Amino acid sequence: MTKTLITCDCMGSQSIDAEALSKATGFEVTAPCKALCTTQADRAAKGLTQGNVVLCCTQESRTFEALAEELGVEPAPLLDLRDRAGWSADQGSKVAKMSALAAEAMLPAAPEKTLDVISEGLCLILGSFDVAIEAAEQLAPHLGVTVLLDEADELPDTRAYDVVTGKLRKAQGALGQFRVTIDALRQIEPEGRAFTLTEPRDGGISECDVILDLRREPPLFPAHEKREGYLRADPGRPQAVAVAVMAASHLVGTFEKPLYVRTEPLLCAHSRAGQTGCTNCLDLCPTGAISPDGEHVTIDPMICAGCGACSSACPSGAISYDAPPVDLTFRRVQTLAKTYLEAGGHAPRLLVHDAHGAEMIRLSARHGDGLPADVIPMEIRAIGAFGHAETVAALAAGFASVTVLPGPGADIPAQSAQVALSDAISGGGKVTLLQTPDPDAMSEALYAEQAPAPVATPVRPMGTRRQITRQAARALHPGAETLPLPEGAPYGAVLVDQDACTLCLSCVSLCPSGALGDNPDLPQLRFQEDACLQCGLCANICPEDAITLEPRLQLGDEALEQRVINEEEPFACIECGSLFGVKSTIDRITEKLQSHAMFSGDKLRMIQMCDDCRVNAQYHAQDNPFAAGERPRPRTTDDYLSKRRDH
């Protein structure tokens, strides 16, 4: 069935061309209401009853949800056309932009993957006596509370909560799974008229669901504000302490934890044979959720905060964002561009933002100039997951420029690196990182931008992030062969010093992507540039330091082919003539050992023989190691008993 869009011009404050919008999108678009949420709510009720409708108003979401509940039907999806398009100082037509936003909203949403986290309400409070005890008094009716004090000159008389003393050595985990280690641990002995403490002991281990940190010391975890179940407040600010106590009181029950990323360990290029290669995700993860695990890395889903930086920086696709999946992000970008252009628009600009940016857009629309008619906003859950592949794909799909608007929790260095890489691949001047918390400054920057010319022939490639990046770059640079990239880029070439390389092929055995290969018939080192991750394993393992990396993006078809980057003449066996080894290496070894006492006579010649001839020569030599005489007869039980005197 065709979707029906029920629109509203919000008391005539925006213009909606229902006929043009219907023609551009293929949806049935009703004539705009004046007040869909109040006097014309009957239209919304009729649409909800009939089903398969989209209400073009997000401001009054509570009103429409209550209406659906009253009617006993499922709430309808909501679409914001007013704040993102209708309310704007730009007098140009908004039909193409509204069409793009409507088409993108109709894409099927990916199901969210979650796991259940159970918190039984065991809370550990850290802090000085006065602040921690006061918080414990408030939380005791709701949670199972334990207060950890550095020392206690006095102990509370109540047993409504536990009090221990000691030094916190280590804390790990997240909501429902915290594990703490305490040294000099002393617990209360409740016998007698006055409470006393046990003798101190080190290495006490305890588990809890929530940690309320009211100390004036550094936080227990990196990026502590993203660690679920860990609440921290300045003890000198009573209001902040009250907010933290209130939040802690609600952290009991079963919660759904989103699974933000998907991993493919076999693709990971972290290490091989004890040699470290790629560490991009380890260097970027703000919460410490990623840790080495042999030849690959592992991600603790309980600690992962879903920033998405690891997905953007992973060169192999071993880590990919999954909330929503990467391929859905590509489809959204391509749908926005395709629909805008087909609706008659020209040179659209993409504004990528998170929930904070969405609020800035709403404020700018209501109190300022709003967005230009050619700027299409796209909200994503984690701004860090929008990396160079998504940006270049947007430009290849027809966007003239891409502006990334990070929120206050974004990792700016990681985002800046992705923007720099995107800019290098796209040719420069098309990708901007807009850092401002001011809605008016955001709007002003977008109106002032001079949009460059978009790609002449838009393309919408499919495949992995690496494949999409390469195809998009080819569309942006028709006829170009190579693009230089900044240091640390996940694309590039391996350069070999042929004078230093001995063709030992250590690099081939460790290459995680198969970019480096050998020839089983000849001493050759081969390289396929399209597969190279620039992980550095080959350079790290090379015993001759003959390998260097050159970040670049090869756009020609030769990047997809194996080419010989070093080869030498093979050595011919002096007995049978079969080819084996490298001639220069065998000649060098022979020269160095010819004066050695252990390689006198025919032994030196064995170095110049293939495997079969070498074994044959050893077998017929005078000091044949295989000629050891007749093998001794195995001893049996009879042999043993025959020598016993009592048998």
XYZ file of C-alpha atoms in Angstrom, residues 334-643:
310
model
C 22.108 7.688 -1.293
C 18.314 7.939 -0.931
C 18.536 11.567 0.203
C 20.725 12.544 -2.749
C 18.801 10.529 -5.343
C 15.369 11.811 -4.314
C 16.523 15.427 -4.058
C 18.004 15.377 -7.560
C 15.041 13.544 -9.085
C 12.678 16.090 -7.517
C 14.385 18.856 -9.471
C 16.935 20.000 -6.912
C 20.528 20.853 -7.780
C 23.767 20.654 -5.786
C 22.406 19.580 -2.393
C 24.547 19.870 0.718
C 24.511 17.262 3.484
C 24.535 18.193 7.182
C 25.363 15.213 9.405
C 24.472 15.631 13.071
C 23.481 13.775 16.233
C 20.664 14.374 18.716
C 22.371 17.525 20.002
C 22.559 18.861 16.466
C 18.868 18.069 15.953
C 18.010 20.300 18.889
C 20.221 23.060 17.437
C 18.302 22.789 14.153
C 14.976 23.081 15.998
C 16.146 26.150 17.900
C 17.505 27.770 14.747
C 14.250 27.102 12.892
C 12.073 28.555 15.656
C 14.206 31.500 16.719
C 16.571 32.102 13.807
C 16.998 31.603 10.066
C 16.776 27.807 10.024
C 18.573 25.800 7.362
C 19.121 26.804 3.735
C 16.824 25.080 1.247
C 19.702 23.069 -0.251
C 21.045 21.783 3.097
C 19.646 18.348 3.921
C 20.057 17.312 7.565
C 20.685 13.673 8.451
C 20.630 12.641 12.101
C 22.648 9.629 13.171
C 22.958 8.037 16.576
C 26.757 8.314 16.828
C 28.495 11.038 14.861
C 31.779 9.130 15.144
C 30.365 6.302 13.016
C 30.101 8.641 10.021
C 33.612 8.245 8.656
C 35.460 8.860 5.427
C 33.681 6.058 3.536
C 30.239 7.481 4.264
C 31.392 11.014 3.466
C 32.956 10.117 0.126
C 29.897 8.021 -0.760
C 27.688 11.065 -0.106
C 29.771 13.223 -2.435
C 29.728 10.556 -5.139
C 25.941 10.246 -4.777
C 25.500 13.889 -5.765
C 26.022 16.031 -2.662
C 28.109 19.111 -3.366
C 29.533 19.199 0.166
C 29.313 17.444 3.514
C 29.295 19.273 6.846
C 29.750 17.273 10.044
C 28.278 18.872 13.172
C 29.665 17.062 16.244
C 27.876 17.226 19.565
C 29.467 17.905 22.965
C 30.372 14.244 23.573
C 32.060 13.652 20.223
C 35.715 12.641 19.906
C 36.972 15.676 17.982
C 40.503 14.367 17.192
C 39.065 11.143 15.744
C 36.447 13.057 13.776
C 39.056 15.520 12.512
C 41.200 12.650 11.209
C 38.227 11.233 9.297
C 37.378 14.660 7.863
C 40.996 15.164 6.754
C 41.017 11.767 5.048
C 37.663 12.483 3.396
C 38.941 15.842 2.185
C 42.055 14.242 0.688
C 40.031 11.596 -1.146
C 37.404 14.049 -2.400
C 39.906 16.577 -3.685
C 39.678 19.242 -0.960
C 37.181 21.943 -0.040
C 34.101 19.702 0.129
C 34.145 18.408 3.705
C 33.837 20.599 6.796
C 33.886 19.921 10.527
C 31.598 22.564 12.022
C 32.334 22.938 15.737
C 29.844 25.258 17.397
C 27.191 24.903 20.104
C 25.406 28.059 18.856
C 22.385 27.462 16.567
C 22.741 30.929 15.040
C 26.442 30.381 14.308
C 25.600 27.046 12.695
C 22.940 28.639 10.510
C 25.203 31.542 9.588
C 28.031 29.211 8.531
C 25.707 27.166 6.335
C 24.247 30.237 4.631
C 27.746 31.654 4.038
C 29.161 28.465 2.505
C 29.863 28.581 -1.216
C 28.967 25.089 -2.344
C 31.413 23.589 -4.848
C 30.178 21.912 -8.002
C 28.829 18.404 -7.376
C 29.976 15.323 -9.230
C 28.910 15.324 -12.875
C 27.638 11.752 -12.886
C 26.378 10.564 -9.484
C 27.001 6.945 -8.555
C 25.661 4.773 -5.763
C 28.206 1.981 -5.241
C 27.635 -1.104 -3.117
C 29.983 -3.346 -1.168
C 32.218 -2.996 1.850
C 33.366 0.377 3.148
C 36.701 -0.053 1.327
C 35.022 -0.998 -1.943
C 32.555 1.880 -1.724
C 35.360 4.334 -0.953
C 37.355 3.267 -3.996
C 34.381 3.340 -6.371
C 33.259 6.716 -5.053
C 36.761 8.145 -5.422
C 36.879 6.983 -9.032
C 33.609 8.801 -9.694
C 34.929 11.970 -8.080
C 38.226 11.841 -10.008
C 37.559 10.422 -13.484
C 40.825 9.692 -15.246
C 42.992 10.123 -12.146
C 45.478 7.402 -11.241
C 46.647 8.043 -7.674
C 45.516 10.243 -4.782
C 48.028 11.111 -2.042
C 46.609 10.541 1.434
C 47.570 11.739 4.925
C 49.706 9.657 7.259
C 47.796 6.843 8.906
C 45.342 6.354 6.019
C 44.102 2.757 5.591
C 44.943 2.735 1.878
C 48.368 2.717 0.298
C 51.335 0.897 -1.162
C 54.187 -1.188 0.193
C 57.584 0.010 -1.029
C 60.458 -2.476 -0.967
C 64.183 -1.668 -1.007
C 65.262 -4.296 -3.495
C 68.915 -3.990 -2.508
C 68.112 -4.814 1.125
C 65.353 -7.394 0.610
C 66.519 -11.022 0.730
C 63.111 -12.462 -0.236
C 62.829 -14.292 3.077
C 59.040 -13.812 2.705
C 58.440 -13.182 6.414
C 56.140 -10.357 5.368
C 54.060 -12.726 3.239
C 53.445 -15.145 6.089
C 52.219 -12.369 8.398
C 50.181 -10.175 6.030
C 46.622 -10.343 7.445
C 44.828 -9.275 4.270
C 46.776 -11.246 1.666
C 48.051 -8.073 0.012
C 51.561 -9.563 -0.018
C 52.056 -12.910 -1.714
C 54.737 -15.130 -3.180
C 55.211 -17.292 -6.246
C 55.536 -21.002 -5.437
C 57.672 -21.527 -8.553
C 59.983 -18.502 -8.493
C 61.573 -16.259 -5.829
C 59.140 -13.350 -6.160
C 57.385 -10.946 -3.813
C 53.994 -9.886 -5.107
C 51.696 -7.099 -3.968
C 48.014 -6.246 -4.523
C 47.482 -2.637 -3.507
C 43.701 -2.747 -3.185
C 44.015 -5.279 -0.333
C 46.690 -3.415 1.655
C 45.472 -2.135 5.038
C 48.642 -0.169 5.851
C 48.681 -1.976 9.201
C 52.505 -1.975 9.311
C 52.972 -5.641 10.187
C 55.213 -6.226 7.170
C 57.445 -3.281 8.054
C 57.639 -4.378 11.691
C 58.598 -7.981 10.918
C 61.087 -7.324 8.099
C 64.550 -8.339 9.410
C 66.301 -6.146 6.852
C 64.129 -3.026 7.383
C 63.531 -3.101 3.641
C 59.805 -2.177 3.753
C 58.208 1.260 4.004
C 54.573 2.320 3.604
C 53.194 5.000 1.299
C 49.620 6.168 2.070
C 47.770 6.723 -1.198
C 44.690 5.588 -3.090
C 45.382 3.889 -6.403
C 42.320 4.314 -8.628
C 43.454 2.349 -11.669
C 42.647 -1.274 -12.355
C 46.237 -2.223 -11.582
C 45.369 -1.802 -7.890
C 43.243 -4.944 -8.224
C 46.048 -7.028 -9.706
C 49.077 -8.678 -8.168
C 52.316 -7.144 -9.342
C 55.894 -8.205 -8.685
C 57.674 -5.723 -6.418
C 60.869 -7.759 -6.014
C 62.310 -10.868 -7.630
C 65.668 -12.539 -8.092
C 67.239 -15.316 -10.107
C 66.539 -18.741 -8.590
C 69.401 -21.119 -7.792
C 69.769 -24.346 -9.773
C 70.601 -27.480 -7.793
C 74.155 -28.595 -8.632
C 73.009 -32.228 -8.757
C 69.634 -32.331 -10.534
C 69.322 -28.755 -11.800
C 65.915 -28.107 -10.248
C 65.306 -24.501 -9.184
C 65.085 -23.632 -5.511
C 65.943 -20.710 -3.257
C 67.484 -17.381 -4.227
C 70.817 -17.475 -6.077
C 72.274 -14.394 -4.408
C 71.405 -15.699 -0.936
C 72.887 -19.175 -1.516
C 76.031 -17.664 -3.066
C 76.421 -15.363 -0.067
C 75.984 -18.206 2.429
C 78.422 -20.408 0.523
C 81.021 -17.666 0.510
C 80.704 -17.087 4.255
C 80.927 -20.798 5.184
C 83.612 -22.010 2.811
C 86.361 -21.479 5.375
C 84.358 -22.948 8.267
C 85.687 -26.235 9.667
C 82.264 -27.871 9.868
C 81.617 -27.292 6.167
C 84.726 -28.831 4.664
C 84.599 -31.243 1.750
C 81.216 -32.194 0.333
C 79.276 -30.608 3.183
C 79.602 -27.177 1.599
C 78.186 -28.566 -1.645
C 75.076 -29.741 0.209
C 74.060 -26.088 0.690
C 73.852 -25.862 -3.082
C 71.543 -28.881 -3.381
C 67.766 -29.082 -3.332
C 66.030 -30.925 -0.501
C 65.901 -34.315 -2.242
C 69.532 -34.265 -3.404
C 70.742 -33.090 0.002
C 69.134 -36.082 1.734
C 70.539 -38.438 -0.906
C 74.042 -36.998 -0.481
C 73.887 -37.328 3.297
C 72.733 -40.940 3.030
C 75.700 -41.944 0.857
C 78.283 -39.935 2.795
C 80.890 -41.678 4.975
C 79.551 -40.047 8.124
C 75.980 -40.850 7.190
C 73.791 -39.945 10.191
C 71.291 -42.600 9.055
C 73.892 -45.410 9.252
C 73.586 -46.166 12.953
C 73.866 -49.950 12.742
C 71.285 -52.515 13.689
C 68.574 -51.216 15.974
C 68.732 -52.773 19.465
C 66.066 -55.356 20.201
C 63.340 -54.007 22.498
C 63.440 -55.363 26.038
C 60.446 -57.434 27.069
C 59.061 -58.751 30.359
C 60.847 -62.062 29.774
C 64.206 -60.281 29.566
C 63.507 -58.528 32.816
C 62.352 -61.644 34.683
C 65.247 -63.780 33.419
C 67.701 -61.687 35.411
